[in-house]
mmCIF file of C-alpha atoms in Angstrom:
data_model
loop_
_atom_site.group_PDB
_atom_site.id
_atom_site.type_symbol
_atom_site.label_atom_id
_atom_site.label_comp_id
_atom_site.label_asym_id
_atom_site.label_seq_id
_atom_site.Cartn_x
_atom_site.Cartn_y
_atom_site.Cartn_z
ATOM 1 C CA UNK A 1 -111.036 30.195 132.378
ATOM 2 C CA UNK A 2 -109.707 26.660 132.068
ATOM 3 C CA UNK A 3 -110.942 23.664 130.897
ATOM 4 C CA UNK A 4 -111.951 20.915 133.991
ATOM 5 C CA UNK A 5 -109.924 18.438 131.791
ATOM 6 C CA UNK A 6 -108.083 19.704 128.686
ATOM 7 C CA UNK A 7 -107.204 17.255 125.398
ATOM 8 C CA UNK A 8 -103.860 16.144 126.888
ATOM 9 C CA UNK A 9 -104.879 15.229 130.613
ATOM 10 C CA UNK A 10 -107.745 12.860 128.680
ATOM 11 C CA UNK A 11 -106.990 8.775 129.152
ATOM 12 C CA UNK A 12 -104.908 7.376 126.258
ATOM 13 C CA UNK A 13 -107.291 6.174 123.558
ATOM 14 C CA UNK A 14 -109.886 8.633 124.611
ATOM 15 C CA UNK A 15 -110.102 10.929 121.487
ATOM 16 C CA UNK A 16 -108.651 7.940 119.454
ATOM 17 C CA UNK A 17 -111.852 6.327 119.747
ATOM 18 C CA UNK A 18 -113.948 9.188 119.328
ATOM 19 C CA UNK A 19 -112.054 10.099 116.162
ATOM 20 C CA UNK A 20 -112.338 6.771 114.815
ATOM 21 C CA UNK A 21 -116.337 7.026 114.610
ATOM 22 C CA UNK A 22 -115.557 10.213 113.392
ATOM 23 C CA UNK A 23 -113.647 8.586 110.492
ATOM 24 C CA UNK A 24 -116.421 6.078 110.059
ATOM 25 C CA UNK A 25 -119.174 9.135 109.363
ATOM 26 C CA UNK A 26 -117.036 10.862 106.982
ATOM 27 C CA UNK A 27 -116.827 8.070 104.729
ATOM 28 C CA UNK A 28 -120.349 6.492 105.874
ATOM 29 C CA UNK A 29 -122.309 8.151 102.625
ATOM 30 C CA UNK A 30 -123.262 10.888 104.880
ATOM 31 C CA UNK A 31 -123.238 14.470 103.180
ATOM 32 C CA UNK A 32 -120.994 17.220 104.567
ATOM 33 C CA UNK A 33 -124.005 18.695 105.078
ATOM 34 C CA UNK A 34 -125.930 16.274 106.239
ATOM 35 C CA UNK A 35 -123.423 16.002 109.278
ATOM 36 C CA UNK A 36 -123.347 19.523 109.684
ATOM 37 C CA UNK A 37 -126.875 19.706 110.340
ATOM 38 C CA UNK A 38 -127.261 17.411 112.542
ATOM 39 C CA UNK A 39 -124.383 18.252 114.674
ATOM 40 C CA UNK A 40 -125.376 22.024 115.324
ATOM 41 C CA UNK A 41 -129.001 21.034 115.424
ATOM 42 C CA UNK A 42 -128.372 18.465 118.405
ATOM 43 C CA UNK A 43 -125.427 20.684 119.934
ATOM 44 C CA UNK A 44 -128.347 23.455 119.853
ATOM 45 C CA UNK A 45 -130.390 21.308 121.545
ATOM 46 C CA UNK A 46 -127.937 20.602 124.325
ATOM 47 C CA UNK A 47 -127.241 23.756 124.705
ATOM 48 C CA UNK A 48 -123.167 22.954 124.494
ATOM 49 C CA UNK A 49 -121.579 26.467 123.475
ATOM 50 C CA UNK A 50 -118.222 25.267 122.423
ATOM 51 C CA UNK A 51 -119.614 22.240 119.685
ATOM 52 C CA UNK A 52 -121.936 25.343 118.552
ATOM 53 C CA UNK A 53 -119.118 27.505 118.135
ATOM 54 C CA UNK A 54 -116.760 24.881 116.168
ATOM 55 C CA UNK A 55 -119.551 23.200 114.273
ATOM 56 C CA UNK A 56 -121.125 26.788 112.949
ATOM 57 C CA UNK A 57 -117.329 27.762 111.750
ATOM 58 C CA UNK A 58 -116.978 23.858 109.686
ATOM 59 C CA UNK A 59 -119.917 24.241 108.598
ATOM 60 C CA UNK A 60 -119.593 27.710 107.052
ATOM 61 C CA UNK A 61 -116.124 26.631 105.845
ATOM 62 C CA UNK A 62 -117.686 23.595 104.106
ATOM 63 C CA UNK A 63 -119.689 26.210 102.197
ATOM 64 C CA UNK A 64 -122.871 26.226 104.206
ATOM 65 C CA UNK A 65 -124.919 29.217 104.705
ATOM 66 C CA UNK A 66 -125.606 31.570 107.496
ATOM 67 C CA UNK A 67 -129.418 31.362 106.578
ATOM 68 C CA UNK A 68 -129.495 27.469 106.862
ATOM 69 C CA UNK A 69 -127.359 27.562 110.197
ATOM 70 C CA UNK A 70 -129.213 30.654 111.921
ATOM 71 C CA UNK A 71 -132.765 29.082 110.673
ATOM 72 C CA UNK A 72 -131.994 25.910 111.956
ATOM 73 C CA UNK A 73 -133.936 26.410 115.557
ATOM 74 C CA UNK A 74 -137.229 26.815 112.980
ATOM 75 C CA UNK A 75 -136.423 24.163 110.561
ATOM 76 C CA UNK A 76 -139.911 22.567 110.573
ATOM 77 C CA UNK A 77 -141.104 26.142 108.951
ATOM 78 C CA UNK A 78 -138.461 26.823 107.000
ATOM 79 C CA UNK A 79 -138.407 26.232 103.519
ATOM 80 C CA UNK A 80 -134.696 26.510 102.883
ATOM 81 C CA UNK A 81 -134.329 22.564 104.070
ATOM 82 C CA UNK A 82 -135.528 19.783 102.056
ATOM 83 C CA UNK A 83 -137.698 17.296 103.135
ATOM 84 C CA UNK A 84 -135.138 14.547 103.604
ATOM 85 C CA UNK A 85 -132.710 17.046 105.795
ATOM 86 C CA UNK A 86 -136.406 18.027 107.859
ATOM 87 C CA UNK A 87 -136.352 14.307 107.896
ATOM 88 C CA UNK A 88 -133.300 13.943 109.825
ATOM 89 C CA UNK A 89 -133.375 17.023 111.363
ATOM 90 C CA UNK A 90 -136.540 15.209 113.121
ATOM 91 C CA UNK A 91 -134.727 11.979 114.028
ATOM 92 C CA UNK A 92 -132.022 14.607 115.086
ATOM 93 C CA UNK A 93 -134.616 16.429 117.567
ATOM 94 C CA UNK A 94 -136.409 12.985 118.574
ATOM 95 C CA UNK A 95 -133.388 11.530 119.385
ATOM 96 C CA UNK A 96 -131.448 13.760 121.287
ATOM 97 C CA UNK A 97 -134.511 14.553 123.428
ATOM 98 C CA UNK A 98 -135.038 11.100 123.623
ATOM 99 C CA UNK A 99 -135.686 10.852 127.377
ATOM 100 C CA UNK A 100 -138.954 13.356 126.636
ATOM 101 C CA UNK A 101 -139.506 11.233 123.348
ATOM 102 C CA UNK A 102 -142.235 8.876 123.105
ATOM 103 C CA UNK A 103 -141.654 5.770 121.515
ATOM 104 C CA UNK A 104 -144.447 6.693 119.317
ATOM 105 C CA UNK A 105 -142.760 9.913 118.204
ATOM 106 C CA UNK A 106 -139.263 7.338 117.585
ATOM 107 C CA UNK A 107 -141.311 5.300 115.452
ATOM 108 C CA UNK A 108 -142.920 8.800 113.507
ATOM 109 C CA UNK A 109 -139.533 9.757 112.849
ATOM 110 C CA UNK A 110 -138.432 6.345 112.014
ATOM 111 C CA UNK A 111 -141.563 6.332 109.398
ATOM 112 C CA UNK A 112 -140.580 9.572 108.125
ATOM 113 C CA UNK A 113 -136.876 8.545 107.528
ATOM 114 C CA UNK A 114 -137.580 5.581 105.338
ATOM 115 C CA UNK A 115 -139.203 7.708 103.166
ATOM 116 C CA UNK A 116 -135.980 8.680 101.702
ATOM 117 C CA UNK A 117 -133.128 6.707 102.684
ATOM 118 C CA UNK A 118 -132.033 3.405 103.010
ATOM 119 C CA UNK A 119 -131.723 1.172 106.179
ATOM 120 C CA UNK A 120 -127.930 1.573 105.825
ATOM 121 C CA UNK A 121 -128.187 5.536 105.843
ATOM 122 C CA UNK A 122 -130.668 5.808 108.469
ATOM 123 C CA UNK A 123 -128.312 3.610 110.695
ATOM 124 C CA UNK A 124 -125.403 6.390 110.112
ATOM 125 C CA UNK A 125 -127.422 8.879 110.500
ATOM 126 C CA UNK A 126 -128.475 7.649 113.842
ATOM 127 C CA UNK A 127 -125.145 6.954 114.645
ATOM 128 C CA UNK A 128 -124.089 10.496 113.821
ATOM 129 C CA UNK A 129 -126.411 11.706 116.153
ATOM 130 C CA UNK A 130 -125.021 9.589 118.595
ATOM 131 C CA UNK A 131 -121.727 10.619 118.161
ATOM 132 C CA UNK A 132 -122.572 14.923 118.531
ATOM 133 C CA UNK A 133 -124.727 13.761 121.551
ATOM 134 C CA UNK A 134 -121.466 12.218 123.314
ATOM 135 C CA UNK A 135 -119.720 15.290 121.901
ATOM 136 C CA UNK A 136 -121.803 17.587 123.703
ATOM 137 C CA UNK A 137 -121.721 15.339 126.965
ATOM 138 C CA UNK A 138 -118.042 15.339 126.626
ATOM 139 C CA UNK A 139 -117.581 19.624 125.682
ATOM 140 C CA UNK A 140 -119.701 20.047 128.154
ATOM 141 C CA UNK A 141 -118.227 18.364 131.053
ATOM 142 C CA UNK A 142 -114.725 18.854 130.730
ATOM 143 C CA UNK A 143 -115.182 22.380 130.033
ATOM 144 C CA UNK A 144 -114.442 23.156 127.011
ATOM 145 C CA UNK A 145 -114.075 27.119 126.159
ATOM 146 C CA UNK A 146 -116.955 28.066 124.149
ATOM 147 C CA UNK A 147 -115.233 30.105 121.274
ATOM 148 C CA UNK A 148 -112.179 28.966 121.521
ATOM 149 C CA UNK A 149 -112.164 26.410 118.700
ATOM 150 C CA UNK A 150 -110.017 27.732 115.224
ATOM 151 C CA UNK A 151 -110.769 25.343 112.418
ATOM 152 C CA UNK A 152 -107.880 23.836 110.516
#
């Protein structure tokens, strides 16, 4: 099996870009695990099998646990997540089902985020989930081997 479009057949400045917001949410004040959270959460969501796969081995590497990341589909119930990571995995949920999200729900989430973090956080936060929502568009179409990612 082969990707549609592999890494090196991309347009110059393709991943450049991409790795530049990357960049940007590693030093944005965003935890490790913050951005871990967020990026399995939305790549469960999407149902993209090769972000799950490389974003489950980071995060493990990064020293989270198995409970956290195989809980995550029942974070509302779970009690191993604080209340400011159910916060954002919330926004997380809200926003990358956003076409089924009503702008009452955005707003709820919105609410629910200022709670505990600043304007400035909540705007990186949002732009993290941004950024593992193009992810997932991008693994997803070009055909990316689920399980084929080996972290550095």
């Amino acid at each position: 099996m082969n990707p549609r479009i592999s890494y090196q057949e991309s347009p110059q400045g393709f991943y450049k870009a991409m790795y530049a917001v990357e960049n940007y949410l590693n030093n944005s004040g965003l935890t490790h695990t913050e951005i871990h959270l967020i990026k399995v959460r939305a790549s469960q969501i999407n149902g993209c099998g090769y972000c799950l796969d490389m974003h489950h081995k980071d995060a493990l590497k990064a020293g989270e646990t198995m409970d956290r990341l195989y809980l995550l589909p029942a974070w509302e119930e779970s009690p191993c997540y604080t209340d400011e990571e159910k916060a954002m995995l919330n926004l997380t949920d809200v926003l990358t089902r956003i076409a089924d999200s009503t702008p009452q729900q955005v707003e709820q989430a919105f609410d629910r985020m200022t709670k505990y973090f600043s304007k400035e956080k909540i705007a990186n936060t949002v732009l993290a989930i941004c950024q593992i929502n193009s992810w997932n568009r991008i693994a997803i179409s070009f055909g990316n081997i689920p399980g084929s990612y080996q972290p550095k």
